[in-house]
PDB file of C-alpha atoms and ligand atoms in Angstrom:
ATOM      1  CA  UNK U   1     103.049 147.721 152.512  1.00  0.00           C
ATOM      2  CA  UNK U   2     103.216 145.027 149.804  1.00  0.00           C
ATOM      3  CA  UNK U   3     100.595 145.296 146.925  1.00  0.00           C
ATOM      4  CA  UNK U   4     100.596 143.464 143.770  1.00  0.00           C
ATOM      5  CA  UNK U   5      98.376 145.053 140.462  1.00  0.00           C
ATOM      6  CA  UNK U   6      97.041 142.390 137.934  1.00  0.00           C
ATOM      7  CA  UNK U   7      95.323 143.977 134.650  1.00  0.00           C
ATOM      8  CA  UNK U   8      96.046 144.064 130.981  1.00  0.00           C
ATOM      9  CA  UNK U   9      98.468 146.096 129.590  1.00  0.00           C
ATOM     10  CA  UNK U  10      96.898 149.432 128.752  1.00  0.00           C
ATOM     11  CA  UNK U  11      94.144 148.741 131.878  1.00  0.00           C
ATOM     12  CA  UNK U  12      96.532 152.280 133.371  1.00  0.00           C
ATOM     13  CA  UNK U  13      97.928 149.933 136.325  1.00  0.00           C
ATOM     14  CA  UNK U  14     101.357 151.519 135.754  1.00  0.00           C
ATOM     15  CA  UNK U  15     100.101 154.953 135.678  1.00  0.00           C
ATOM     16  CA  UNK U  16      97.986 153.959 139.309  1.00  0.00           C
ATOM     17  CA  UNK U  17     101.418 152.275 140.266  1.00  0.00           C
ATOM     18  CA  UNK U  18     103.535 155.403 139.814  1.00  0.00           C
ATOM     19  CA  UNK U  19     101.149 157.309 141.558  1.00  0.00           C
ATOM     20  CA  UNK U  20     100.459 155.543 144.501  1.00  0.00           C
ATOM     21  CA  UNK U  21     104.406 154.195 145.076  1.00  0.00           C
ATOM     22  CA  UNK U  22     104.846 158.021 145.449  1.00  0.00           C
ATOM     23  CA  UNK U  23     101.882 158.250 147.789  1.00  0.00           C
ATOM     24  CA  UNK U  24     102.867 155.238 150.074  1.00  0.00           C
ATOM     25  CA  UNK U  25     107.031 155.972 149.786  1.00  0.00           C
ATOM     26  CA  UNK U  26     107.263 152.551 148.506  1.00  0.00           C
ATOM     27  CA  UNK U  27     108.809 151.092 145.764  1.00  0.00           C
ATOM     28  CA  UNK U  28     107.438 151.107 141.897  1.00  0.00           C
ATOM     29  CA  UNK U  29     108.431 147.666 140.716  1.00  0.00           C
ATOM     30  CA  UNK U  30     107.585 147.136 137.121  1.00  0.00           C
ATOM     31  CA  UNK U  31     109.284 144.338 135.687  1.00  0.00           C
ATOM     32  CA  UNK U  32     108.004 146.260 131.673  1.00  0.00           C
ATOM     33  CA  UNK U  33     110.454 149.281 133.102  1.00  0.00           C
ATOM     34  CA  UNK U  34     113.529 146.939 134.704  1.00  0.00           C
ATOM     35  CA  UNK U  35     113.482 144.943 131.592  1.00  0.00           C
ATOM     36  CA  UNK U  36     113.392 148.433 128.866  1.00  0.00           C
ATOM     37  CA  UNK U  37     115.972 149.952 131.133  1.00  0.00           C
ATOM     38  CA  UNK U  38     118.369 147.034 130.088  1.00  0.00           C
ATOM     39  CA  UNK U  39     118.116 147.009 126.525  1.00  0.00           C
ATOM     40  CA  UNK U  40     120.308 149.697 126.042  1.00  0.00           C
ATOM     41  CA  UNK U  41     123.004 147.448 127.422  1.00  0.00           C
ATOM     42  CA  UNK U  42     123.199 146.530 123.942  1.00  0.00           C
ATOM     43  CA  UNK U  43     124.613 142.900 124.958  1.00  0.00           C
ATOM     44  CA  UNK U  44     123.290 139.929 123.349  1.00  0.00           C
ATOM     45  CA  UNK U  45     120.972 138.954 125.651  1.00  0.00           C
ATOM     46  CA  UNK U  46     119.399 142.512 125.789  1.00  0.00           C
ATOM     47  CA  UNK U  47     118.967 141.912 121.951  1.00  0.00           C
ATOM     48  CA  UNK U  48     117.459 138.426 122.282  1.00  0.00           C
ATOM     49  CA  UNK U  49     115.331 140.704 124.706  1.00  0.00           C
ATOM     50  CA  UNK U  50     114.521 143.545 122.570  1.00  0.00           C
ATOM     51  CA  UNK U  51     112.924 140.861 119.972  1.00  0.00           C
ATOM     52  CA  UNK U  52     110.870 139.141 122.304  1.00  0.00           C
ATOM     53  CA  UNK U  53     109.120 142.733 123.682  1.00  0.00           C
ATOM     54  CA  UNK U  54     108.578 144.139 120.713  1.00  0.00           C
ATOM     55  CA  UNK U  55     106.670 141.091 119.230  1.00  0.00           C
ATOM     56  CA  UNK U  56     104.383 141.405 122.200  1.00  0.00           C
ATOM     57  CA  UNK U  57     105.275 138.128 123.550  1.00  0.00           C
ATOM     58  CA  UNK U  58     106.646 137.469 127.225  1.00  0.00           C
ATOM     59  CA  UNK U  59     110.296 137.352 128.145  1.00  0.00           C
ATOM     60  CA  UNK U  60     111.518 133.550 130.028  1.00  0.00           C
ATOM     61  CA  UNK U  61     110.142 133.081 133.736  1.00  0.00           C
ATOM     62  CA  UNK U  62     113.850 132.216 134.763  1.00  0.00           C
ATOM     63  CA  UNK U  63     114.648 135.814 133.657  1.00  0.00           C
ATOM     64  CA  UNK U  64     112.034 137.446 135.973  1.00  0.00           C
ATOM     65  CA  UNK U  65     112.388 135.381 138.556  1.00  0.00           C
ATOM     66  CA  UNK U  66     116.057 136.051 138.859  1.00  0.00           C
ATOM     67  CA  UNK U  67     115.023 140.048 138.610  1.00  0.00           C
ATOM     68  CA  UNK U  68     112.148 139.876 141.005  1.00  0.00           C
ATOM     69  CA  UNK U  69     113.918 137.417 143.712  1.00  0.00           C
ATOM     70  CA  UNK U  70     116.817 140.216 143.589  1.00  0.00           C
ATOM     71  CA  UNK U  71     114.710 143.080 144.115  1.00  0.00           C
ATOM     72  CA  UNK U  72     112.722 141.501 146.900  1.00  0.00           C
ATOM     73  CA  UNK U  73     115.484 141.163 148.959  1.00  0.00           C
ATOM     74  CA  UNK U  74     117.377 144.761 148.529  1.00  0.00           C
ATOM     75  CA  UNK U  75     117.320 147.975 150.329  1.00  0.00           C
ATOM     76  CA  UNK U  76     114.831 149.608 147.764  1.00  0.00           C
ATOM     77  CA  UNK U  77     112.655 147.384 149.439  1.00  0.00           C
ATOM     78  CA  UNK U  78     112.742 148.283 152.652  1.00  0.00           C
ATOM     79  CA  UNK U  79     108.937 150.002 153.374  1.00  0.00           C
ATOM     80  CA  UNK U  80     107.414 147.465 150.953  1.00  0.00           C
ATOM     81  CA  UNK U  81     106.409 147.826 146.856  1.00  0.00           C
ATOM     82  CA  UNK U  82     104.214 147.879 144.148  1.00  0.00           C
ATOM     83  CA  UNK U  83     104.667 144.921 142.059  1.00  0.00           C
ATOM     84  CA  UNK U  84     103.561 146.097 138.524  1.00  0.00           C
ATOM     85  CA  UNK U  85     103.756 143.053 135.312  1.00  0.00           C
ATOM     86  CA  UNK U  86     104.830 140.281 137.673  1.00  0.00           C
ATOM     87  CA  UNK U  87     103.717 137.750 138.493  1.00  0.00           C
ATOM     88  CA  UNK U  88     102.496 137.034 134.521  1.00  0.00           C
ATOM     89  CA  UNK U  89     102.385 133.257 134.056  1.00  0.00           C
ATOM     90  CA  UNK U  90     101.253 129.861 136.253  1.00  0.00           C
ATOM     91  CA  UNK U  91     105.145 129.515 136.925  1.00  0.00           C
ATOM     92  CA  UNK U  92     106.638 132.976 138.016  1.00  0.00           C
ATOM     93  CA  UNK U  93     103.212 132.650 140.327  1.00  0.00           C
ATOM     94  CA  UNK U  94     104.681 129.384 141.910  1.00  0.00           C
ATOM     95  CA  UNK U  95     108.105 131.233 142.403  1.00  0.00           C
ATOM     96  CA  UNK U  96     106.868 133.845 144.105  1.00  0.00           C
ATOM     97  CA  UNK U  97     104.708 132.631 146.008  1.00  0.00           C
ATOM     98  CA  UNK U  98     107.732 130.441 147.454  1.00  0.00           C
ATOM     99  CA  UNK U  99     109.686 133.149 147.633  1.00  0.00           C
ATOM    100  CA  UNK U 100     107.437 135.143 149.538  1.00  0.00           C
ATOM    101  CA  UNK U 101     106.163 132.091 151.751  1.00  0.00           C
ATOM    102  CA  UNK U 102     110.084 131.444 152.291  1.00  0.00           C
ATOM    103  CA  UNK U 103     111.025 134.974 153.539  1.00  0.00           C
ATOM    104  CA  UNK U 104     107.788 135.886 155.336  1.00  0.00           C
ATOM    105  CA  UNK U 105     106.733 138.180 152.861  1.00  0.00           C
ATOM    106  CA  UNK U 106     103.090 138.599 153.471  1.00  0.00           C
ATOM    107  CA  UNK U 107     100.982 140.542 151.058  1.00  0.00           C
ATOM    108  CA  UNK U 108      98.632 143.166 152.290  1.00  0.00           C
ATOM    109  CA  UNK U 109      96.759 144.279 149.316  1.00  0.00           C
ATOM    110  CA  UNK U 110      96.305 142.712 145.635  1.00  0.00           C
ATOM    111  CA  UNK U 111      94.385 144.929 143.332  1.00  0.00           C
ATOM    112  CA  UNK U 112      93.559 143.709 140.201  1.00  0.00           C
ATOM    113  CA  UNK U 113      92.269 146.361 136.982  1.00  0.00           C
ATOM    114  CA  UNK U 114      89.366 145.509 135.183  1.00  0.00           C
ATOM    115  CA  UNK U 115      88.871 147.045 131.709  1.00  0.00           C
ATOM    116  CA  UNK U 116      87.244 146.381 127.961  1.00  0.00           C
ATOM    117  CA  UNK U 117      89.905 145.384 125.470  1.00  0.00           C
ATOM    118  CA  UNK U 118      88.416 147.524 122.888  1.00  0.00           C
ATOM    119  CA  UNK U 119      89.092 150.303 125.047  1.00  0.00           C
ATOM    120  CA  UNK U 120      92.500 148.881 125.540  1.00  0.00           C
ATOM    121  CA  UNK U 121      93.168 149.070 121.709  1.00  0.00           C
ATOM    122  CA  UNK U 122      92.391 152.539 121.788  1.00  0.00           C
ATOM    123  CA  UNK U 123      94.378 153.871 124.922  1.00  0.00           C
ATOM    124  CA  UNK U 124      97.413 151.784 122.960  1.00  0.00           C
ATOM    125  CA  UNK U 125      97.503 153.510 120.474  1.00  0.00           C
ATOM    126  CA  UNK U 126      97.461 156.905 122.031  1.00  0.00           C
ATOM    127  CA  UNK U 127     100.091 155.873 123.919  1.00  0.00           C
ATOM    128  CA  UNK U 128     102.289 154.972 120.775  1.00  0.00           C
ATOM    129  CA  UNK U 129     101.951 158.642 120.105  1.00  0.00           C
ATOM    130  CA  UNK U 130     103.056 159.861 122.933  1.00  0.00           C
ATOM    131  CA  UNK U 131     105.869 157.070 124.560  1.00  0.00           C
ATOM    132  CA  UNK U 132     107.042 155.803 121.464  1.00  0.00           C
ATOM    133  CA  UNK U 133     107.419 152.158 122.550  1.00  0.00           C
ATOM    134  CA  UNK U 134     107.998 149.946 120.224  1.00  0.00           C
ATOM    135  CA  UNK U 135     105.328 147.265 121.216  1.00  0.00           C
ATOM    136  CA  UNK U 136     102.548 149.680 121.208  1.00  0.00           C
ATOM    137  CA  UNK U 137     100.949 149.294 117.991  1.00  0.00           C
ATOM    138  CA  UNK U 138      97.728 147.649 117.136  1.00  0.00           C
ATOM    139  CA  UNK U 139      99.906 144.470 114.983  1.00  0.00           C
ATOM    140  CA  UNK U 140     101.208 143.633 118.511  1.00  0.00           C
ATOM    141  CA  UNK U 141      98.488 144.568 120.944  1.00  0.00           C
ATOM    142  CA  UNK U 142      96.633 141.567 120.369  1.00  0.00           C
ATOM    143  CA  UNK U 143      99.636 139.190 120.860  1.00  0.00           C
ATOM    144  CA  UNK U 144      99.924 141.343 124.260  1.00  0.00           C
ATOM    145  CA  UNK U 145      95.910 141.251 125.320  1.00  0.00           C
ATOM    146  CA  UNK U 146      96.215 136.806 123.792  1.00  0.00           C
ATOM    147  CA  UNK U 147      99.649 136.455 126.588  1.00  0.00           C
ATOM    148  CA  UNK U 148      97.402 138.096 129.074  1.00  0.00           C
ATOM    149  CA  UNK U 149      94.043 136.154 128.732  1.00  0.00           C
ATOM    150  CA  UNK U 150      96.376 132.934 128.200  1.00  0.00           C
ATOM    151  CA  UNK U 151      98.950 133.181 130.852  1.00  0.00           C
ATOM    152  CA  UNK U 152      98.059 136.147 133.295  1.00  0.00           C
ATOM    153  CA  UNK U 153      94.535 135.883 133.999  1.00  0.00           C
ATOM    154  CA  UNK U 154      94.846 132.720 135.276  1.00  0.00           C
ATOM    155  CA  UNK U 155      96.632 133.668 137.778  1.00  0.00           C
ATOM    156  CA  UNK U 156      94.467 136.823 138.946  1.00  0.00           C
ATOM    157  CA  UNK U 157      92.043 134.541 139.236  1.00  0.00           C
ATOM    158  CA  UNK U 158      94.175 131.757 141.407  1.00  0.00           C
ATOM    159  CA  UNK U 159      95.229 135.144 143.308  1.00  0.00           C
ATOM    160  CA  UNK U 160      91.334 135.971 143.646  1.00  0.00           C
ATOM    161  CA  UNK U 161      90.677 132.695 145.042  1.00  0.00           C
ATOM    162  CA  UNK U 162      93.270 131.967 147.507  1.00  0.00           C
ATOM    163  CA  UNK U 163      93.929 136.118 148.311  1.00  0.00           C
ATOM    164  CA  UNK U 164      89.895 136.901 148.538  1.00  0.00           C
ATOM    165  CA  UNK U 165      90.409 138.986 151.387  1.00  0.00           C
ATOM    166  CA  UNK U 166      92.910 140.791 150.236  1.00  0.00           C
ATOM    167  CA  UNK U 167      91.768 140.835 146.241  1.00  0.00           C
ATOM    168  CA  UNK U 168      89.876 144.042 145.290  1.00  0.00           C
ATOM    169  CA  UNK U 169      88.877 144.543 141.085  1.00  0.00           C
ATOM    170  CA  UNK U 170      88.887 147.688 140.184  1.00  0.00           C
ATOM    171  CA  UNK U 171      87.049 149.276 137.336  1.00  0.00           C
ATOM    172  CA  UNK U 172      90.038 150.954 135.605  1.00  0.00           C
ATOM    173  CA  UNK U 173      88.174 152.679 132.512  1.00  0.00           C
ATOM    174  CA  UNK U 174      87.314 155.648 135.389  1.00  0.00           C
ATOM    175  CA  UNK U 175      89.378 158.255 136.016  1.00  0.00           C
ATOM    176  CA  UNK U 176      92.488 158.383 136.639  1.00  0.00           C
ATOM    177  CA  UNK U 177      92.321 160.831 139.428  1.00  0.00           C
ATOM    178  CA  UNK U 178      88.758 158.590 140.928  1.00  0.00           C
ATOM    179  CA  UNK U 179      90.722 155.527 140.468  1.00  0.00           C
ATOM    180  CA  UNK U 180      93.777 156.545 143.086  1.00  0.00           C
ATOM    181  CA  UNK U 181      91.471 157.938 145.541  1.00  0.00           C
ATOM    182  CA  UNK U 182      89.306 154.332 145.360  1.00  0.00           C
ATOM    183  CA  UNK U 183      92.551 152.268 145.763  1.00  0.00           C
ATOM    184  CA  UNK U 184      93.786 154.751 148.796  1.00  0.00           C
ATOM    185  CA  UNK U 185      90.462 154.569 150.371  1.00  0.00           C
ATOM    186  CA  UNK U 186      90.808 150.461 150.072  1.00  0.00           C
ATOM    187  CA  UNK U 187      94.141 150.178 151.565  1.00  0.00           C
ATOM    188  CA  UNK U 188      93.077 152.710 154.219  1.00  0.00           C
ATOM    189  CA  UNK U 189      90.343 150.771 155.392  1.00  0.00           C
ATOM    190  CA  UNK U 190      92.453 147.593 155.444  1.00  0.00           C
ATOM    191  CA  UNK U 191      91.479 144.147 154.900  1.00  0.00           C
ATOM    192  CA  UNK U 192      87.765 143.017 154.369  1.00  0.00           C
TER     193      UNK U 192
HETATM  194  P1  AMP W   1     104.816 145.898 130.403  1.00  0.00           P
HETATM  195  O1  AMP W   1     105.459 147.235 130.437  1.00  0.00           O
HETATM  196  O2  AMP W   1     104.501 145.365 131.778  1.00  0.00           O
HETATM  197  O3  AMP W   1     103.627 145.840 129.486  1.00  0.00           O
HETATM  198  O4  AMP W   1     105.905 144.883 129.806  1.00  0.00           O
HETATM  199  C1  AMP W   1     106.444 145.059 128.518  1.00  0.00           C
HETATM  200  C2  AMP W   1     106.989 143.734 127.997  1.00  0.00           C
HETATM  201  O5  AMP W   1     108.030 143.280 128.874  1.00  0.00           O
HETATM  202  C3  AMP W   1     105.986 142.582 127.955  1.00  0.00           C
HETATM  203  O6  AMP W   1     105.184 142.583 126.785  1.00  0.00           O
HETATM  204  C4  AMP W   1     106.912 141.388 128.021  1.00  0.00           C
HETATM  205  O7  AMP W   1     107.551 141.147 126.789  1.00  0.00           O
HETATM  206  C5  AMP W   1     107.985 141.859 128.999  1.00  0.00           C
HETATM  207  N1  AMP W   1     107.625 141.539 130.410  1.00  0.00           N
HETATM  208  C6  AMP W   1     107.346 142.410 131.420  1.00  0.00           C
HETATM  209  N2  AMP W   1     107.064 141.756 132.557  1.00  0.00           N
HETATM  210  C7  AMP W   1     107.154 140.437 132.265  1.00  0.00           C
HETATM  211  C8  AMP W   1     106.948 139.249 133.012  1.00  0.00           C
HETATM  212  N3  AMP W   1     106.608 139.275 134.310  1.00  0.00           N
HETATM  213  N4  AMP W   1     107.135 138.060 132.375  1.00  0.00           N
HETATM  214  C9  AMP W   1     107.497 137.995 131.084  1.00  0.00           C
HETATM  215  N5  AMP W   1     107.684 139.081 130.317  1.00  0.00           N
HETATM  216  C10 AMP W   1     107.522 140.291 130.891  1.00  0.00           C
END
């Protein structure tokens, strides 16, 4: 099973992601978690790194691409994934698609989370209290929820287009608990 989640950050598609990789025995791949894990490599690059993230801005698509191509073709890949910040701009969208086009890939299920940005701002800043990541503050939110409507939504919405069978929005200010059972219930029934 190969499912891709689109939504801003704080829309809870990493909480849904978690969830639901446990459900499926698949693999959780969020590029936000592969990228934190190596900045306390505490090379240069994972300082060049730790600037970009915390100013809310994205990291370079050669970067990802190079993480994502990896991870696509290793074990932990095996019964399929959950791909979780990725693809995030008009070119890591071209790459994968390649990618996936190349190596017969297919995807099976593209969800995408719908949710107000003011309601956004406010689950951010909870979570500041409780994760204590450094890009979850209000000064850097809206240089997060700018990078999304500038560079990610476009491609939802190229992924809505030329996925519509397999593109299903989500209304991701519900539940958490109502929100896994609706995205369970999609993939059950398959395709449209
Ligand atoms: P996330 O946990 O998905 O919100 O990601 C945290 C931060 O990691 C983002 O604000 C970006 O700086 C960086 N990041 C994660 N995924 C990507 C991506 N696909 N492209 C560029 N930067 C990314």
């Amino acid at each position: 099973m190969k499912l891709v989640f689109f939504g801003p950050p704080g829309s809870g598609k990493g909480t849904q992601a978690k969830l639901l990789a446990k459900e499926l025995n698949i693999l959780h791949l969020s590029t936000g978690d592969i990228l934190r894990d190596k900045l306390s490599e505490g090379d240069s690059l994972s300082k060049k790194l730790k600037e970009v993230m915390a100013s809310g801005n994205l990291v370079s698509d050669d970067i990802l691409n190079q993480i994502i191509a990896d991870k696509l073709m290793s074990k932990e890949c095996i019964n399929g994934y959950i791909l979780d910040g990725y693809p995030r701009t008009v070119l890591q969208s071209d790459f994968f698609l390649s990618f996936v086009k190349s190596n017969n890939l297919n995807l099976d299920v593209i969800f995408n989370f719908r949710i107000n940005f003011k309601l956004v701002e406010e689950r951010i800043i909870l979570r500041s209290k409780q994760e204590q990541r450094s890009d979850d503050n209000i000064d850097v939110i809206k240089t997060r929820l700018d990078k999304y409507n500038q560079e990610t939504y476009p491609v939802s919405q190229f992924f809505s287009e030329n996925f519509s069978q397999n593109f299903f929005t989500i209304d991701a200010s519900q539940e958490v608990s109502k929100i896994q059972k609706e995205l369970i219930n999609i993939i059950k029934k398959g395709q449209k």
